[in-house]
């Protein structure tokens, strides 16, 4: 899969959040209002802080989404609208 | 399987200890069961399986259909009785998931609970996690959230979190318990005895803390996190019994992560969608785990927080009751009923031993975010409520925007209710759409109305 354009290989069963944290990243989204960095907070799908863009679809909870072959994952900048 | 022919299926929402026990118990009495769970694997949060391991520790008996990666996004009463459960199956928050709906006359809700997080200056910095997040990442993904981590909050759950962090290779710089649990337990010796098995578990964690030289401090909390783009340090402080900061007790501690948990919030949206009555924020149930709505049962942390053992006992009772409703003739599950009663006592004792007094309000500054999603600071929340005289949950949401963001008040609801004096905190969980749905998905007709038929 790709993370912000960089090609990577990871094991099956990784969540997007698990992958990004294992890569040493703690944030991958900015807030809509203040443009502040956010990453995982609740880790179980409740808080929606860890939103990320997967295959062009914004607002995907990184802690809930399992990585699949060929996924294109990228950081989310504020409130992104569907292209 | 002998006995009368029964209709079905029982639909169980949630695959944790309570949901699995409910599914097994109903299936044992010859009823078809459909168990719906948002996770990839069974077990829920308590038995969280490592999804990298590729093995499944749990098996369900024949007669139970398991739909993983499936969320309930709406619940509709059916005029002839029962409910229609609307489901989406597929990659989380992805477009093009499979839409289904299934009708049932016996619905078991076992949706569990999540960490309560209290706001404090800097809690929105990356590197601040809930205790549950640290646990989920360590157990489910083998990832540690930091190299030097503080665990803070209240309740016995902080201890297994410290253990999981240690097992994942993180350095735990301390466990800070805001309450004074020893005296709280001693005030109620009978309930402490009821929880003696739990105490045995606690002794094990005590040994672990000692072995790793992890300090455990009572009446202490993390009251601020510092950093620009991530946590670099925190401020800890001693607390009064009402959780106000003891002046002069503040200490700055270097840390790259902090995990906080202040008890649990039951996940009640499907219960509220079904119209179930609550009691003290939890779903009210009778001895058969029946809610106030005919045909709807609730089990586990939804009805009170007592841990996995009592949750499984409640699930078993609910599963038997659901099977009976559909025509089976089960004997009363006497042992499970006894365990439920003991569990209720333990849950009540836990709630008394680890209360969340209002003094945490004094940790907040005017610019501390209260609602993380809509970025509403405390000062603005107070001003909005004061100037516009917002009296109910809906009014508070509209004048302040707290609770109107992506998480729909799941995180800030109980805190906003406390800060603004609202009595009905659970009203934040009243939402017609129970989990996120893409507009494109709403526009599509259901593909397969009845799975498995």
Short mmCIF file of C-alpha atoms in Angstrom, two decimals:
data_model
loop_
_atom_site.label_atom_id
_atom_site.label_comp_id
_atom_site.label_asym_id
_atom_site.label_seq_id
_atom_site.Cartn_x
_atom_site.Cartn_y
_atom_site.Cartn_z
CA UNK A 1 0.00 0.00 0.00
CA UNK A 2 1.02 3.65 -0.04
CA UNK A 3 1.17 6.09 2.88
CA UNK A 4 1.30 9.72 1.76
CA UNK A 5 2.74 8.57 -1.54
CA UNK A 6 5.40 6.27 -0.10
CA UNK A 7 5.17 2.57 -1.03
CA UNK A 8 5.16 0.21 1.95
CA UNK A 9 4.62 -3.43 2.84
CA UNK A 10 2.94 -4.40 6.11
CA UNK A 11 1.57 -7.55 7.73
CA UNK A 12 -2.05 -8.65 7.46
CA UNK A 13 -4.24 -7.55 10.36
CA UNK A 14 -2.73 -4.08 10.72
CA UNK A 15 -5.15 -1.28 11.33
CA UNK A 16 -4.33 1.98 9.60
CA UNK A 17 -3.69 3.50 13.04
CA UNK A 18 -1.46 0.59 14.06
CA UNK A 19 0.53 0.99 10.86
CA UNK A 20 0.94 4.76 11.20
CA UNK A 21 1.97 4.53 14.87
CA UNK A 22 4.40 1.71 14.06
CA UNK A 23 5.90 4.07 11.45
CA UNK A 24 6.51 6.53 14.29
CA UNK A 25 3.77 8.98 13.38
CA UNK A 26 1.54 10.31 16.16
CA UNK A 27 -0.66 12.60 14.06
CA UNK A 28 -2.03 12.45 10.51
CA UNK A 29 -4.91 14.86 10.43
CA UNK A 30 -5.49 18.54 11.06
CA UNK A 31 -8.65 19.92 12.61
CA UNK A 32 -11.17 21.86 10.58
CA UNK A 33 -11.15 24.92 12.84
CA UNK A 34 -7.69 25.48 14.30
CA UNK A 35 -5.69 23.31 11.90
CA UNK A 36 -4.34 21.45 14.93
CA UNK A 37 -2.69 18.01 14.60
CA UNK A 38 -4.61 14.94 15.71
CA UNK A 39 -4.01 11.21 15.74
CA UNK A 40 -5.39 8.35 17.84
CA UNK A 41 -7.25 9.30 21.00
CA UNK A 42 -9.79 6.60 21.94
CA UNK A 43 -8.49 3.78 19.75
CA UNK A 44 -11.86 2.00 19.61
CA UNK A 45 -13.90 3.97 17.08
CA UNK A 46 -15.64 6.37 19.46
CA UNK A 47 -13.90 9.75 19.20
CA UNK A 48 -13.31 10.20 15.43
CA UNK A 49 -10.00 11.98 16.10
CA UNK A 50 -7.92 9.61 13.93
CA UNK A 51 -9.62 10.35 10.62
CA UNK A 52 -7.60 9.64 7.51
CA UNK A 53 -8.16 9.49 3.74
CA UNK A 54 -8.25 5.94 2.36
CA UNK A 55 -8.51 5.39 -1.40
CA UNK A 56 -9.82 8.91 -1.85
CA UNK A 57 -12.54 8.62 0.79
CA UNK A 58 -12.06 11.07 3.69
CA UNK A 59 -13.23 10.63 7.29
CA UNK A 60 -12.15 7.00 7.69
CA UNK A 61 -11.37 6.09 11.32
CA UNK A 62 -7.81 4.82 11.20
CA UNK A 63 -8.27 2.78 14.39
CA UNK A 64 -11.17 0.83 12.86
CA UNK A 65 -9.94 0.31 9.32
CA UNK A 66 -7.83 -2.73 8.46
CA UNK A 67 -5.20 -2.14 5.80
CA UNK A 68 -5.81 -4.00 2.52
CA UNK A 69 -3.60 -4.71 -0.47
CA UNK A 70 -3.20 -1.66 -2.66
CA UNK A 71 -4.71 0.84 -0.20
CA UNK A 72 -3.78 4.46 -0.79
CA UNK A 73 -3.61 6.10 2.66
CA UNK A 74 -2.95 9.78 3.16
CA UNK A 75 -3.24 12.43 5.86
CA UNK A 76 -6.42 14.45 6.07
CA UNK A 77 -6.30 18.23 5.96
CA UNK A 78 -9.25 19.79 7.80
CA UNK A 79 -12.71 18.86 6.53
CA UNK A 80 -12.16 17.32 3.10
CA UNK A 81 -15.11 17.00 0.79
CA UNK A 82 -15.55 14.10 -1.66
CA UNK A 83 -13.83 14.88 -4.97
CA UNK B 1 -31.85 -30.53 19.88
CA UNK B 2 -35.26 -31.60 21.17
CA UNK B 3 -38.14 -29.46 22.35
CA UNK B 4 -40.67 -27.22 20.65
CA UNK B 5 -39.97 -25.60 17.31
CA UNK B 6 -38.96 -22.02 17.82
CA UNK B 7 -38.88 -19.03 15.55
CA UNK B 8 -35.87 -16.83 15.13
CA UNK B 9 -33.42 -15.40 14.90
CA UNK B 10 -32.29 -13.77 18.10
CA UNK B 11 -30.17 -10.82 17.02
CA UNK B 12 -27.28 -10.04 19.36
CA UNK B 13 -25.47 -6.72 18.90
CA UNK B 14 -21.91 -6.86 20.21
CA UNK B 15 -19.33 -9.68 20.28
CA UNK B 16 -17.74 -9.10 23.68
CA UNK B 17 -18.15 -11.31 26.77
CA UNK B 18 -21.86 -10.47 27.16
CA UNK B 19 -22.77 -10.85 23.48
CA UNK B 20 -20.87 -14.12 23.03
CA UNK B 21 -22.49 -15.59 26.16
CA UNK B 22 -25.95 -14.49 24.99
CA UNK B 23 -25.41 -16.05 21.56
CA UNK B 24 -24.18 -19.34 23.06
CA UNK B 25 -27.03 -19.54 25.57
CA UNK B 26 -29.75 -18.87 22.99
CA UNK B 27 -28.22 -21.34 20.52
CA UNK B 28 -28.08 -24.02 23.25
CA UNK B 29 -31.85 -23.84 23.38
CA UNK B 30 -32.32 -24.43 19.70
CA UNK B 31 -32.77 -20.85 18.56
CA UNK B 32 -31.06 -19.42 15.51
CA UNK B 33 -28.82 -16.49 16.42
CA UNK B 34 -27.27 -13.72 14.41
CA UNK B 35 -24.39 -12.01 16.22
CA UNK B 36 -23.41 -8.65 14.79
CA UNK B 37 -20.10 -7.05 15.71
CA UNK B 38 -18.10 -4.13 14.38
CA UNK B 39 -14.77 -5.84 15.07
CA UNK B 40 -12.83 -8.20 12.84
CA UNK B 41 -12.69 -10.89 15.54
CA UNK B 42 -14.84 -11.93 18.49
CA UNK B 43 -13.98 -10.96 22.04
CA UNK B 44 -14.82 -7.27 22.21
CA UNK B 45 -12.59 -4.87 24.08
CA UNK B 46 -11.92 -7.09 27.11
CA UNK B 47 -10.70 -10.15 25.18
CA UNK B 48 -9.26 -8.02 22.42
CA UNK B 49 -7.48 -10.41 20.08
CA UNK B 50 -4.23 -9.50 18.36
CA UNK B 51 -5.34 -9.04 14.79
CA UNK B 52 -1.79 -9.66 13.53
CA UNK B 53 -1.84 -13.19 14.98
CA UNK B 54 -4.35 -14.46 12.42
CA UNK B 55 -5.88 -16.99 14.82
CA UNK B 56 -9.29 -16.87 16.46
CA UNK B 57 -9.47 -17.83 20.14
CA UNK B 58 -13.25 -17.95 20.18
CA UNK B 59 -15.66 -20.26 18.42
CA UNK B 60 -19.43 -20.03 18.41
CA UNK B 61 -21.69 -23.12 18.28
CA UNK B 62 -23.63 -24.16 15.18
CA UNK B 63 -26.79 -22.12 14.89
CA UNK B 64 -24.96 -18.85 15.47
CA UNK B 65 -24.23 -16.72 12.45
CA UNK B 66 -21.46 -14.17 13.09
CA UNK B 67 -21.30 -11.00 11.03
CA UNK B 68 -17.94 -9.31 11.73
CA UNK B 69 -17.05 -5.85 10.36
CA UNK B 70 -20.73 -5.00 10.73
CA UNK B 71 -22.27 -1.92 12.26
CA UNK B 72 -25.86 -1.22 13.23
CA UNK B 73 -26.71 2.17 11.84
CA UNK B 74 -30.42 2.25 12.63
CA UNK B 75 -33.04 0.37 14.60
CA UNK B 76 -36.68 0.54 13.66
CA UNK B 77 -39.68 -0.80 15.57
CA UNK B 78 -41.89 -3.10 13.48
CA UNK B 79 -45.64 -2.40 13.89
CA UNK B 80 -46.46 -6.14 14.38
CA UNK B 81 -43.83 -6.33 17.16
CA UNK B 82 -40.08 -6.60 17.28
CA UNK B 83 -37.46 -4.54 15.50
CA UNK B 84 -35.79 -4.21 12.14
CA UNK B 85 -32.03 -3.87 12.52
CA UNK B 86 -30.26 -2.02 9.70
CA UNK B 87 -26.70 -3.15 9.07
CA UNK B 88 -23.65 -2.21 7.03
CA UNK B 89 -20.97 -4.85 6.48
CA UNK B 90 -17.54 -4.05 5.09
CA UNK B 91 -14.35 -2.03 5.60
CA UNK B 92 -14.89 0.57 8.35
CA UNK B 93 -16.20 3.91 7.08
CA UNK B 94 -15.60 2.77 3.50
CA UNK B 95 -18.02 3.43 0.70
CA UNK B 96 -19.83 0.48 -0.88
CA UNK B 97 -20.40 -1.62 2.22
CA UNK B 98 -23.14 -4.27 2.01
CA UNK B 99 -26.43 -2.99 3.37
CA UNK B 100 -28.79 -5.46 5.00
CA UNK B 101 -31.68 -5.34 7.39
CA UNK B 102 -32.93 -8.14 9.59
CA UNK B 103 -36.15 -8.36 11.58
CA UNK B 104 -36.19 -9.89 15.04
CA UNK B 105 -38.60 -10.33 17.93
CA UNK B 106 -35.77 -10.91 20.39
CA UNK B 107 -32.96 -8.41 20.36
CA UNK B 108 -30.03 -8.60 22.78
CA UNK B 109 -28.01 -5.39 23.16
CA UNK B 110 -24.46 -5.98 24.36
CA UNK B 111 -22.77 -2.88 23.00
CA UNK B 112 -20.43 -2.32 25.95
CA UNK B 113 -18.84 0.87 27.12
CA UNK B 114 -15.93 3.16 26.40
CA UNK B 115 -13.50 5.22 28.50
CA UNK B 116 -14.67 8.46 30.02
CA UNK B 117 -12.03 11.10 29.32
CA UNK B 118 -12.06 14.37 31.28
CA UNK B 119 -10.77 17.50 29.56
CA UNK B 120 -7.63 19.27 30.82
CA UNK B 121 -5.30 21.80 29.20
CA UNK B 122 -3.42 20.06 26.39
CA UNK B 123 -5.61 16.92 26.25
CA UNK B 124 -6.08 17.48 22.53
CA UNK B 125 -2.34 17.09 21.81
CA UNK B 126 -1.28 13.98 19.92
CA UNK B 127 0.24 11.65 22.50
CA UNK B 128 -2.72 11.91 24.86
CA UNK B 129 -4.69 8.68 24.63
CA UNK B 130 -7.52 7.10 26.51
CA UNK B 131 -6.48 4.15 28.65
CA UNK B 132 -8.56 1.97 26.34
CA UNK B 133 -6.65 3.19 23.30
CA UNK B 134 -3.34 2.20 24.87
CA UNK B 135 -4.82 -1.19 25.72
CA UNK B 136 -6.30 -1.73 22.25
CA UNK B 137 -3.08 -0.75 20.47
CA UNK B 138 -0.89 -2.87 22.75
CA UNK B 139 -3.08 -5.99 22.74
CA UNK B 140 -4.58 -5.71 19.27
CA UNK B 141 -1.65 -4.34 17.30
CA UNK B 142 1.45 -4.90 19.43
CA UNK B 143 2.13 -1.15 19.30
CA UNK B 144 3.26 0.92 22.29
CA UNK B 145 1.98 4.48 22.44
CA UNK B 146 5.19 5.91 23.93
CA UNK B 147 8.54 5.24 25.52
CA UNK B 148 7.82 7.10 28.78
CA UNK B 149 4.12 6.97 29.57
CA UNK B 150 1.97 8.13 32.46
CA UNK B 151 -1.29 6.32 33.19
CA UNK B 152 -3.78 8.50 35.04
CA UNK B 153 -7.44 8.60 35.99
CA UNK B 154 -9.53 6.49 38.28
CA UNK B 155 -10.55 2.88 38.66
CA UNK B 156 -8.95 -0.57 38.62
CA UNK B 157 -8.75 -0.58 34.78
CA UNK B 158 -5.64 1.62 35.00
CA UNK B 159 -3.68 -1.40 36.27
CA UNK B 160 -4.19 -3.81 33.33
CA UNK B 161 -3.43 -0.86 31.05
CA UNK B 162 -0.10 -0.32 32.80
CA UNK B 163 0.52 -4.07 32.48
CA UNK B 164 -0.23 -4.09 28.73
CA UNK B 165 1.96 -1.04 28.16
CA UNK B 166 4.80 -2.74 30.02
CA UNK B 167 4.29 -5.96 28.03
CA UNK B 168 4.45 -3.92 24.81
CA UNK B 169 7.83 -2.54 25.90
CA UNK B 170 6.76 0.94 27.00
CA UNK B 171 8.28 2.51 30.11
CA UNK B 172 5.48 3.39 32.51
CA UNK B 173 6.58 6.40 34.55
CA UNK B 174 3.69 6.10 36.99
CA UNK B 175 0.07 5.13 37.61
CA UNK B 176 -1.86 8.05 39.09
CA UNK B 177 -5.14 7.17 40.80
CA UNK B 178 -7.28 10.23 41.50
CA UNK B 179 -9.38 8.49 44.15
CA UNK B 180 -8.51 7.08 47.57
CA UNK B 181 -9.82 3.60 46.79
CA UNK B 182 -8.51 1.76 49.85
CA UNK B 183 -10.60 3.76 52.30
CA UNK B 184 -13.55 3.68 49.89
CA UNK B 185 -13.43 -0.13 49.80
CA UNK B 186 -13.00 -0.43 53.57
CA UNK B 187 -16.14 1.59 54.17
CA UNK B 188 -18.12 -1.22 52.52
CA UNK B 189 -16.49 -4.47 53.68
CA UNK B 190 -19.34 -6.71 52.43
CA UNK B 191 -19.02 -5.51 48.86
CA UNK B 192 -15.26 -5.66 49.06
CA UNK B 193 -15.67 -9.34 49.97
CA UNK B 194 -18.02 -9.77 47.00
CA UNK B 195 -15.20 -8.52 44.83
CA UNK B 196 -12.50 -10.62 46.46
CA UNK B 197 -11.67 -12.48 43.28
CA UNK B 198 -11.10 -9.13 41.67
CA UNK B 199 -8.84 -8.19 44.60
CA UNK B 200 -6.73 -11.27 43.85
CA UNK B 201 -6.29 -9.93 40.36
CA UNK B 202 -5.37 -6.53 41.81
CA UNK B 203 -2.67 -8.13 43.98
CA UNK B 204 -1.13 -9.54 40.78
CA UNK B 205 -0.97 -6.06 39.28
CA UNK B 206 0.56 -4.76 42.50
CA UNK B 207 3.37 -7.28 42.09
CA UNK B 208 3.84 -6.22 38.48
CA UNK B 209 4.14 -2.54 39.47
CA UNK B 210 6.69 -3.48 42.13
CA UNK B 211 8.70 -5.65 39.72
CA UNK B 212 8.93 -2.82 37.18
CA UNK B 213 9.37 -0.15 39.87
CA UNK B 214 6.33 1.72 38.60
CA UNK B 215 5.15 4.26 41.22
CA UNK B 216 1.44 4.10 42.10
CA UNK B 217 0.14 7.36 43.57
CA UNK B 218 -3.31 7.96 45.04
CA UNK B 219 -5.18 11.28 44.98
CA UNK B 220 -2.97 12.39 42.10
CA UNK B 221 -3.78 13.26 38.49
CA UNK B 222 -2.33 14.59 35.26
CA UNK B 223 -3.86 18.06 35.13
CA UNK B 224 -2.14 19.43 32.00
CA UNK B 225 -0.19 18.18 28.98
CA UNK B 226 2.49 20.31 27.32
CA UNK B 227 4.01 20.38 23.85
CA UNK B 228 3.53 22.03 20.48
CA UNK B 229 2.62 19.23 18.06
CA UNK B 230 2.78 16.34 20.52
CA UNK B 231 3.09 15.66 24.23
CA UNK B 232 6.54 16.45 25.62
CA UNK B 233 5.70 16.77 29.32
CA UNK B 234 2.77 16.79 31.71
CA UNK B 235 1.86 18.50 34.95
CA UNK B 236 0.79 16.20 37.77
CA UNK B 237 -0.83 17.41 40.96
CA UNK B 238 -2.18 16.12 44.25
CA UNK B 239 -5.94 16.33 44.54
CA UNK B 240 -8.34 17.07 47.38
CA UNK B 241 -11.11 14.53 47.96
CA UNK B 242 -13.27 16.70 45.68
CA UNK B 243 -10.55 16.60 42.98
CA UNK B 244 -9.41 20.19 43.23
CA UNK B 245 -5.68 20.73 42.82
CA UNK B 246 -3.78 21.00 46.11
CA UNK B 247 -1.96 24.36 45.71
CA UNK B 248 1.77 24.01 45.30
CA UNK B 249 1.62 20.26 44.57
CA UNK B 250 2.09 20.64 40.81
CA UNK B 251 5.08 18.81 39.31
CA UNK B 252 6.30 18.86 35.73
CA UNK B 253 7.15 15.37 34.45
CA UNK B 254 8.80 14.55 31.11
CA UNK B 255 6.69 12.09 29.11
CA UNK B 256 5.96 11.37 25.46
CA UNK B 257 2.52 9.90 26.11
CA UNK B 258 -0.23 9.97 28.70
CA UNK B 259 -3.15 7.54 28.96
CA UNK B 260 -6.25 8.70 30.82
CA UNK B 261 -9.40 6.91 31.91
CA UNK B 262 -12.04 8.07 34.37
CA UNK B 263 -14.40 5.11 34.39
CA UNK B 264 -16.66 4.12 31.54
CA UNK B 265 -19.57 5.50 29.55
CA UNK B 266 -22.08 2.87 28.39
CA UNK B 267 -22.65 2.84 24.63
CA UNK B 268 -26.42 3.35 24.73
CA UNK B 269 -27.38 4.66 21.31
CA UNK B 270 -29.07 1.47 20.08
CA UNK B 271 -30.80 1.07 23.46
CA UNK B 272 -32.11 4.64 23.22
CA UNK B 273 -33.11 4.09 19.59
CA UNK B 274 -35.17 1.10 20.78
CA UNK B 275 -36.76 3.32 23.44
CA UNK B 276 -35.26 1.54 26.47
CA UNK B 277 -35.54 3.34 29.80
CA UNK B 278 -32.30 4.24 31.57
CA UNK B 279 -31.52 4.27 35.29
CA UNK B 280 -28.60 6.46 36.35
CA UNK B 281 -27.29 6.53 32.77
CA UNK B 282 -27.35 2.73 32.37
CA UNK B 283 -30.01 0.61 30.66
CA UNK B 284 -32.60 -0.47 33.22
CA UNK B 285 -33.19 -4.26 33.23
CA UNK B 286 -35.17 -6.78 35.28
CA UNK B 287 -33.93 -10.15 36.60
CA UNK B 288 -34.23 -11.66 33.09
CA UNK B 289 -32.16 -8.78 31.59
CA UNK B 290 -35.36 -7.52 29.89
CA UNK B 291 -35.40 -3.77 29.23
CA UNK B 292 -38.51 -1.60 29.42
CA UNK B 293 -39.18 -2.43 25.73
CA UNK B 294 -40.77 -5.84 25.06
CA UNK B 295 -38.43 -8.12 23.11
CA UNK B 296 -35.31 -6.09 23.88
CA UNK B 297 -32.73 -7.41 26.37
CA UNK B 298 -29.52 -5.75 27.54
CA UNK B 299 -26.41 -7.31 29.04
CA UNK B 300 -22.93 -6.33 30.10
CA UNK B 301 -21.51 -2.86 30.69
CA UNK B 302 -24.72 -1.29 29.33
CA UNK B 303 -26.42 -2.14 32.61
CA UNK B 304 -23.55 -1.25 34.98
CA UNK B 305 -19.78 -1.58 34.93
CA UNK B 306 -18.58 -4.73 36.70
CA UNK B 307 -16.13 -6.34 34.27
CA UNK B 308 -16.13 -9.32 31.95
CA UNK B 309 -17.29 -12.01 34.41
CA UNK B 310 -20.58 -10.40 35.40
CA UNK B 311 -21.07 -9.26 31.78
CA UNK B 312 -20.88 -12.85 30.56
CA UNK B 313 -23.31 -13.97 33.28
CA UNK B 314 -25.78 -11.28 32.21
CA UNK B 315 -25.33 -12.32 28.60
CA UNK B 316 -26.18 -15.91 29.46
CA UNK B 317 -29.35 -14.84 31.27
CA UNK B 318 -30.33 -12.56 28.37
CA UNK B 319 -29.72 -15.31 25.82
CA UNK B 320 -31.86 -17.78 27.74
CA UNK B 321 -34.63 -15.18 28.15
CA UNK B 322 -34.51 -14.33 24.44
CA UNK B 323 -34.77 -18.02 23.51
CA UNK B 324 -37.73 -18.40 25.85
CA UNK B 325 -39.46 -15.44 24.23
CA UNK B 326 -39.15 -17.18 20.86
CA UNK B 327 -40.76 -20.41 22.10
CA UNK B 328 -37.96 -22.44 23.72
CA UNK B 329 -38.57 -23.95 27.18
CA UNK B 330 -35.34 -23.45 29.07
CA UNK B 331 -34.80 -24.13 32.75
CA UNK B 332 -33.91 -20.97 34.68
CA UNK B 333 -30.12 -20.44 34.47
CA UNK B 334 -29.68 -20.56 38.26
CA UNK B 335 -25.88 -20.33 38.39
CA UNK B 336 -25.75 -17.41 35.95
CA UNK B 337 -28.49 -15.62 37.89
CA UNK B 338 -26.43 -15.96 41.08
CA UNK B 339 -23.36 -14.59 39.34
CA UNK B 340 -25.42 -11.66 38.01
CA UNK B 341 -26.59 -10.78 41.52
CA UNK B 342 -23.05 -10.89 42.90
CA UNK B 343 -21.86 -8.86 39.91
CA UNK B 344 -24.44 -6.14 40.56
CA UNK B 345 -23.13 -5.74 44.11
CA UNK B 346 -19.56 -5.56 42.85
CA UNK B 347 -20.47 -2.99 40.14
CA UNK B 348 -22.24 -0.81 42.70
CA UNK B 349 -19.24 -1.05 45.06
CA UNK B 350 -16.89 -0.10 42.21
CA UNK B 351 -19.03 2.91 41.34
CA UNK B 352 -18.94 4.02 44.99
CA UNK B 353 -15.20 3.45 45.35
CA UNK B 354 -14.27 5.39 42.19
CA UNK B 355 -16.65 8.36 41.85
CA UNK B 356 -15.83 11.35 39.60
CA UNK B 357 -16.39 14.44 41.77
CA UNK B 358 -16.90 17.82 40.06
CA UNK B 359 -13.57 19.34 41.16
CA UNK B 360 -11.96 18.44 37.79
CA UNK B 361 -13.65 21.58 36.46
CA UNK B 362 -11.00 23.62 38.23
CA UNK B 363 -8.28 22.00 36.08
CA UNK B 364 -9.73 23.75 33.00
CA UNK B 365 -8.61 27.10 31.60
CA UNK B 366 -10.84 29.30 29.45
CA UNK B 367 -9.09 28.08 26.30
CA UNK B 368 -9.19 24.35 27.21
CA UNK B 369 -11.15 22.52 24.54
CA UNK B 370 -14.23 20.84 25.97
CA UNK B 371 -15.54 19.47 22.65
CA UNK B 372 -12.59 18.10 20.67
CA UNK B 373 -14.49 17.72 17.36
CA UNK B 374 -15.98 21.21 17.13
CA UNK B 375 -13.05 22.75 19.05
CA UNK B 376 -15.25 24.48 21.62
CA UNK B 377 -13.23 25.98 24.49
CA UNK B 378 -14.54 26.00 28.05
CA UNK B 379 -14.91 29.81 28.14
CA UNK B 380 -17.00 29.79 24.99
CA UNK B 381 -19.22 26.99 26.28
CA UNK B 382 -19.89 28.93 29.49
CA UNK B 383 -20.56 32.16 27.58
CA UNK B 384 -22.90 30.48 25.09
CA UNK B 385 -24.92 28.84 27.83
CA UNK B 386 -25.03 31.98 30.03
CA UNK B 387 -25.87 34.50 27.32
CA UNK B 388 -28.38 32.34 25.46
CA UNK B 389 -29.91 30.64 28.51
CA UNK B 390 -29.61 27.16 27.08
CA UNK B 391 -31.47 24.80 29.40
CA UNK B 392 -31.61 21.45 27.59
CA UNK B 393 -29.12 19.25 25.72
CA UNK B 394 -30.40 20.29 22.31
CA UNK B 395 -30.19 23.98 23.19
CA UNK B 396 -26.66 23.61 24.61
CA UNK B 397 -25.55 21.83 21.43
CA UNK B 398 -27.04 24.49 19.19
CA UNK B 399 -25.75 27.55 21.04
CA UNK B 400 -22.27 26.20 21.75
CA UNK B 401 -21.77 23.59 18.98
CA UNK B 402 -20.43 21.19 21.62
CA UNK B 403 -21.50 17.67 20.68
CA UNK B 404 -22.34 18.51 17.07
CA UNK B 405 -19.09 17.25 15.52
CA UNK B 406 -17.93 13.92 14.15
CA UNK B 407 -18.21 11.97 17.40
CA UNK B 408 -21.66 13.40 18.10
CA UNK B 409 -21.00 14.05 21.76
CA UNK B 410 -19.72 10.57 22.58
CA UNK B 411 -16.61 12.07 24.20
CA UNK B 412 -17.81 15.47 25.43
CA UNK B 413 -21.45 14.65 26.30
CA UNK B 414 -21.03 13.59 29.94
CA UNK B 415 -18.50 16.40 30.53
CA UNK B 416 -20.60 19.12 28.92
CA UNK B 417 -23.59 17.94 30.96
CA UNK B 418 -21.53 18.22 34.14
CA UNK B 419 -20.08 21.65 33.22
CA UNK B 420 -23.43 23.17 32.26
CA UNK B 421 -25.61 21.52 34.91
CA UNK B 422 -27.67 19.41 32.49
CA UNK B 423 -29.39 16.52 34.23
CA UNK B 424 -29.88 14.23 31.24
CA UNK B 425 -26.36 13.52 29.97
CA UNK B 426 -27.57 10.42 28.09
CA UNK B 427 -29.58 12.69 25.78
CA UNK B 428 -26.31 13.27 23.90
CA UNK B 429 -26.56 9.62 22.84
CA UNK B 430 -30.03 10.06 21.32
CA UNK B 431 -29.21 10.00 17.64
CA UNK B 432 -31.32 8.64 14.78
CA UNK B 433 -28.24 7.30 12.97
CA UNK B 434 -26.32 5.10 15.40
CA UNK B 435 -23.05 4.89 13.45
CA UNK B 436 -21.53 6.91 10.59
CA UNK B 437 -23.15 6.38 7.18
CA UNK B 438 -22.06 7.85 3.86
CA UNK B 439 -24.80 9.66 1.98
CA UNK B 440 -24.19 7.43 -1.04
CA UNK B 441 -24.88 4.37 1.13
CA UNK B 442 -28.18 5.82 2.34
CA UNK B 443 -29.24 6.31 -1.25
CA UNK B 444 -28.73 2.62 -2.15
CA UNK B 445 -31.46 0.00 -1.60
CA UNK B 446 -30.61 -2.92 0.75
CA UNK B 447 -28.93 -5.74 -1.19
CA UNK B 448 -29.92 -8.74 0.90
CA UNK B 449 -32.89 -8.21 3.19
CA UNK B 450 -32.38 -11.31 5.39
CA UNK B 451 -28.88 -12.70 5.73
CA UNK B 452 -28.78 -16.47 6.01
CA UNK B 453 -32.30 -17.05 4.74
#
